[in-house]
Amino acid sequence: MIKIDCPFCGVRDHSEFSYGGDGSIEWPALDASASDWVTAVYERDNIRGKQWETWHHLYGCRQWLLVERDTLTHEIHTVKLAHSGCGQLSR
Amino acid sequence: MASRYSMWSVFRNGLSGQQHWDRVWRDPEPASHYDVVIVGGGLHGLATAYYLKKMHGIRRVAVLEKGWIGGGNAGRNTTIVRSNYRLPGNREFYEHSLSLWENLSHELNYNVMFSQRGHVTVLHSPGAIDTFSRTYNTLRMTGSDGEFWDLDTLKKNIPHLNYAADARFPIYGATVQPRAGTARHDAVVWGYARAADALGVDLIQNCEVTGITRDADRIASLQTSRGVITGDKTAFAVAGHTSQLWHMAGLGGLPIESHKLQAFVSEPLKPLLDHVVAFSVGGGLFYVSQSDKGGMVFGGDLDWYKSYAQRGNLPMVQNVAECATALLPCLGRVRLLRHWAGVMDMSMDGSFFICKTPLSNLYLNAGWNYGGFKASPASGWYFADLIANDRPHDVIRHHDLQRFARGYIIDERGAGADPKLHG
Ligand SMILES: Cc1cc2nc3c(=O)[nH]c(=O)nc-3n(C[C@H](O)[C@H](O)[C@H](O)COP(=O)(O)OP(=O)(O)OC[C@H]3O[C@@H](n4cnc5c(N)ncnc54)[C@H](O)[C@@H]3O)c2cc1C
Ligand SMILES: [Zn+2]
């Protein structure tokens, strides 16, 4: 079982979370070209190793988190809030 | 070259204590150059090599496999073969594949144990009946077979599903593809490997591609754990590891994520289930058949997060066990013998890629999600056709990497651009 240290709730089993996906995607501006949008929506580096990804603490505080995880060993390196708004609240 | 298998050869070798069978395929040293180099010794790579030789007469063909032939998903799947895909392109492709399966044991002179026991999708609401009837009507209108079984017919054929009125998921009926079924996955691997080898294909095991040298828009050479190998044409068929090779070739991102899927087999039981049965409800997916040895072979959903680890997580074991007992309560006290996982090449719309690439002498075969076992004969057939003729066959012309930019998404489930939702 992967354990994720939620900044709000503490260490919890991953089964409390819902997996989002690649957390390194930068969404283009709304008026960016279609090809920029195709790249952002459809293309993934699909890293074998450390990558940033989004996890939703669905059965906990329901906040979105950014998690740095190794996709081969499942080791978790860093957990932080996905939105700066949450960051201000937590202070 | 291996001798032909026949009743006579079984008899003769039985008399001499099974001591005189030929090696099933050679174990050649890699040459430094080939006409076509295929990376990946799973079913798709092996089938491609076979059809390149058989249909197109390509002379020097090699398959490079980092481990052993069939050690990847080819040897890890739940062996279900069906063609109940609805969308144009997929429909013709999977139907062609099913027709190749029907003659595969003869084609390869190897018993792949293809068993057309029928595939039964159990339905749990009137809405599900409508949706699936649409698909199965499409099958019937396009030269395939599809049936609807009402509750009485289903009960007669499969008496021990949970038909209780207060079942968590009451059963309303089923859609059925009678020509679908299972095959022995290892036998298909060995059959294609042996047949390809007999036609002169070099199967190079323990040969990992570790680097790729480019010459502008061409692949110049492959660095492997067994030396440098060059090919006029290079073809990738590495399933869950496609992105690694893509990065080695300096090509950036792909519409693919690697996720893992588990499979399970129980202790052997007396004959219990004659069909392949599939169960799909919100939050649960389960498919099961009984092997010739009596083991219940089954699987469910992905592990729900991206992963290259070939081992499964426990929450999914629980989810699958819950599905199993919801559908077949009689399995409640059956013990598991083994479970394992494979790394799936999940694509952004749930459909595959057999296509040309940004490099002029590189061809791509990937994005099989967890349905690539049934696809393997046609996958090899169309991929070989693409490599030999340097243009896609009409049937697979939309299965390219540019389809997303064109807005031509081939999404059977209608699940959207999220690889973990397809399957
Ligand atoms: C648990 C499970 C259940 C499944 N159930 C079904 C099912 O019921 N029905 C169905 O139709 N499909 C099913 N599938 C899907 C199916 O097994 C796959 O889609 C299919 O096997 C993929 O094609 P392949 O056989 O060529 O892949 P693989 O067998 O994975 O072949 C790819 C090969 O490439 C090799 N490779 C990778 N990187 C390199 C490198 N750098 N150099 C050299 N070689 C390399 C790997 O070692 C591997 O052997 C299932 C899969 C799994 C894991
Ligand atoms: Zn939390």
Coordinates of C-alpha atoms and ligand atoms in Angstrom, one line a residue, chain B residues 39-45 64-68 70-81 207-210 237-241 245 248 261-263 287 340-345 368-375, ligand 1:
Chain B
V39 CA 12.1 -4.3 -31.0
G40 CA 9.9 -6.3 -28.6
G41 CA 9.5 -10.1 -28.5
G42 CA 5.9 -10.2 -27.3
L43 CA 3.0 -11.4 -29.5
H44 CA 2.8 -8.3 -31.6
G45 CA 6.5 -8.3 -32.5
L64 CA 15.1 -8.1 -30.3
E65 CA 13.8 -9.0 -26.9
K66 CA 15.3 -7.7 -23.7
G67 CA 14.2 -10.7 -21.6
W68 CA 12.8 -13.9 -22.9
G70 CA 6.7 -13.9 -24.2
G71 CA 7.9 -12.7 -20.8
G72 CA 5.9 -9.5 -21.0
N73 CA 2.2 -9.0 -21.3
A74 CA 2.0 -11.8 -23.9
G75 CA 2.5 -14.3 -21.1
R76 CA 0.5 -12.4 -18.4
N77 CA -3.0 -11.8 -19.8
T78 CA -6.3 -13.4 -19.1
T79 CA -6.5 -14.8 -22.7
I80 CA -9.9 -13.4 -23.8
V81 CA -10.4 -13.2 -27.5
C207 CA 18.9 -8.3 -26.1
E208 CA 17.8 -5.0 -24.7
V209 CA 17.8 -1.8 -26.8
T210 CA 19.5 0.7 -24.6
A237 CA 6.3 -3.3 -30.5
V238 CA 7.2 -3.0 -26.8
A239 CA 3.7 -2.4 -25.3
G240 CA 4.0 -0.8 -21.9
H241 CA 7.6 0.4 -22.6
L245 CA 12.0 3.8 -26.7
M248 CA 15.6 7.1 -26.6
L261 CA -3.3 -4.6 -14.6
Q262 CA -3.5 -7.6 -12.5
A263 CA -4.6 -11.2 -13.3
Y287 CA -14.1 -11.1 -16.3
W340 CA 0.6 -11.0 -11.0
A341 CA 0.6 -7.8 -13.0
G342 CA 1.6 -6.4 -16.4
V343 CA 2.5 -2.9 -17.6
M344 CA -0.2 -1.7 -20.1
D345 CA 0.3 0.9 -22.8
W368 CA -3.1 -1.8 -26.8
N369 CA -4.6 -0.9 -23.5
Y370 CA -5.5 -4.2 -22.0
G371 CA -7.0 -5.7 -25.1
G372 CA -4.0 -6.5 -27.1
F373 CA -4.0 -10.3 -26.8
K374 CA -7.0 -10.8 -29.1
A375 CA -5.5 -8.3 -31.4
Ligands
LIG1 C1 -3.1 -8.9 -16.6 C2 -3.4 -8.7 -18.0 C3 -4.6 -9.2 -18.6 C4 -4.8 -9.1 -19.9 N1 -6.0 -9.7 -20.4 C5 -6.2 -9.6 -21.8 C6 -7.3 -10.3 -22.3 O1 -8.0 -11.0 -21.7 N2 -7.6 -10.1 -23.7 C7 -6.8 -9.4 -24.5 O2 -7.1 -9.2 -25.6 N3 -5.7 -8.7 -24.0 C8 -5.4 -8.8 -22.6 N4 -4.3 -8.2 -22.1 C9 -3.5 -7.3 -23.0 C10 -2.4 -8.0 -23.8 O3 -1.8 -9.0 -23.0 C11 -1.4 -7.0 -24.3 O4 -2.1 -5.9 -24.9 C12 -0.5 -7.6 -25.4 O5 0.1 -8.7 -24.9 C13 0.6 -6.5 -25.7 O6 1.4 -6.9 -26.8 P1 2.7 -7.8 -26.7 O7 2.3 -9.2 -26.5 O8 3.5 -7.5 -28.0 O9 3.4 -7.2 -25.5 P2 4.6 -7.8 -24.5 O10 4.4 -9.2 -24.4 O11 4.6 -6.9 -23.3 O12 5.8 -7.5 -25.5 C14 6.6 -6.4 -25.4 C15 8.0 -6.9 -25.3 O13 9.0 -5.8 -25.4 C16 10.1 -6.1 -24.6 N5 10.9 -4.8 -24.5 C17 10.5 -3.7 -23.8 N6 11.5 -2.8 -23.8 C18 12.5 -3.3 -24.6 C19 13.8 -2.9 -25.0 N7 14.2 -1.7 -24.6 N8 14.5 -3.7 -25.7 C20 14.1 -4.9 -26.1 N9 12.9 -5.4 -25.8 C21 12.1 -4.6 -25.0 C22 9.5 -6.6 -23.3 O14 10.4 -7.3 -22.6 C23 8.3 -7.4 -23.9 O15 8.6 -8.8 -24.0 C24 -4.0 -8.3 -20.7 C25 -2.8 -7.8 -20.2 C26 -2.5 -8.0 -18.8 C27 -1.2 -7.5 -18.3

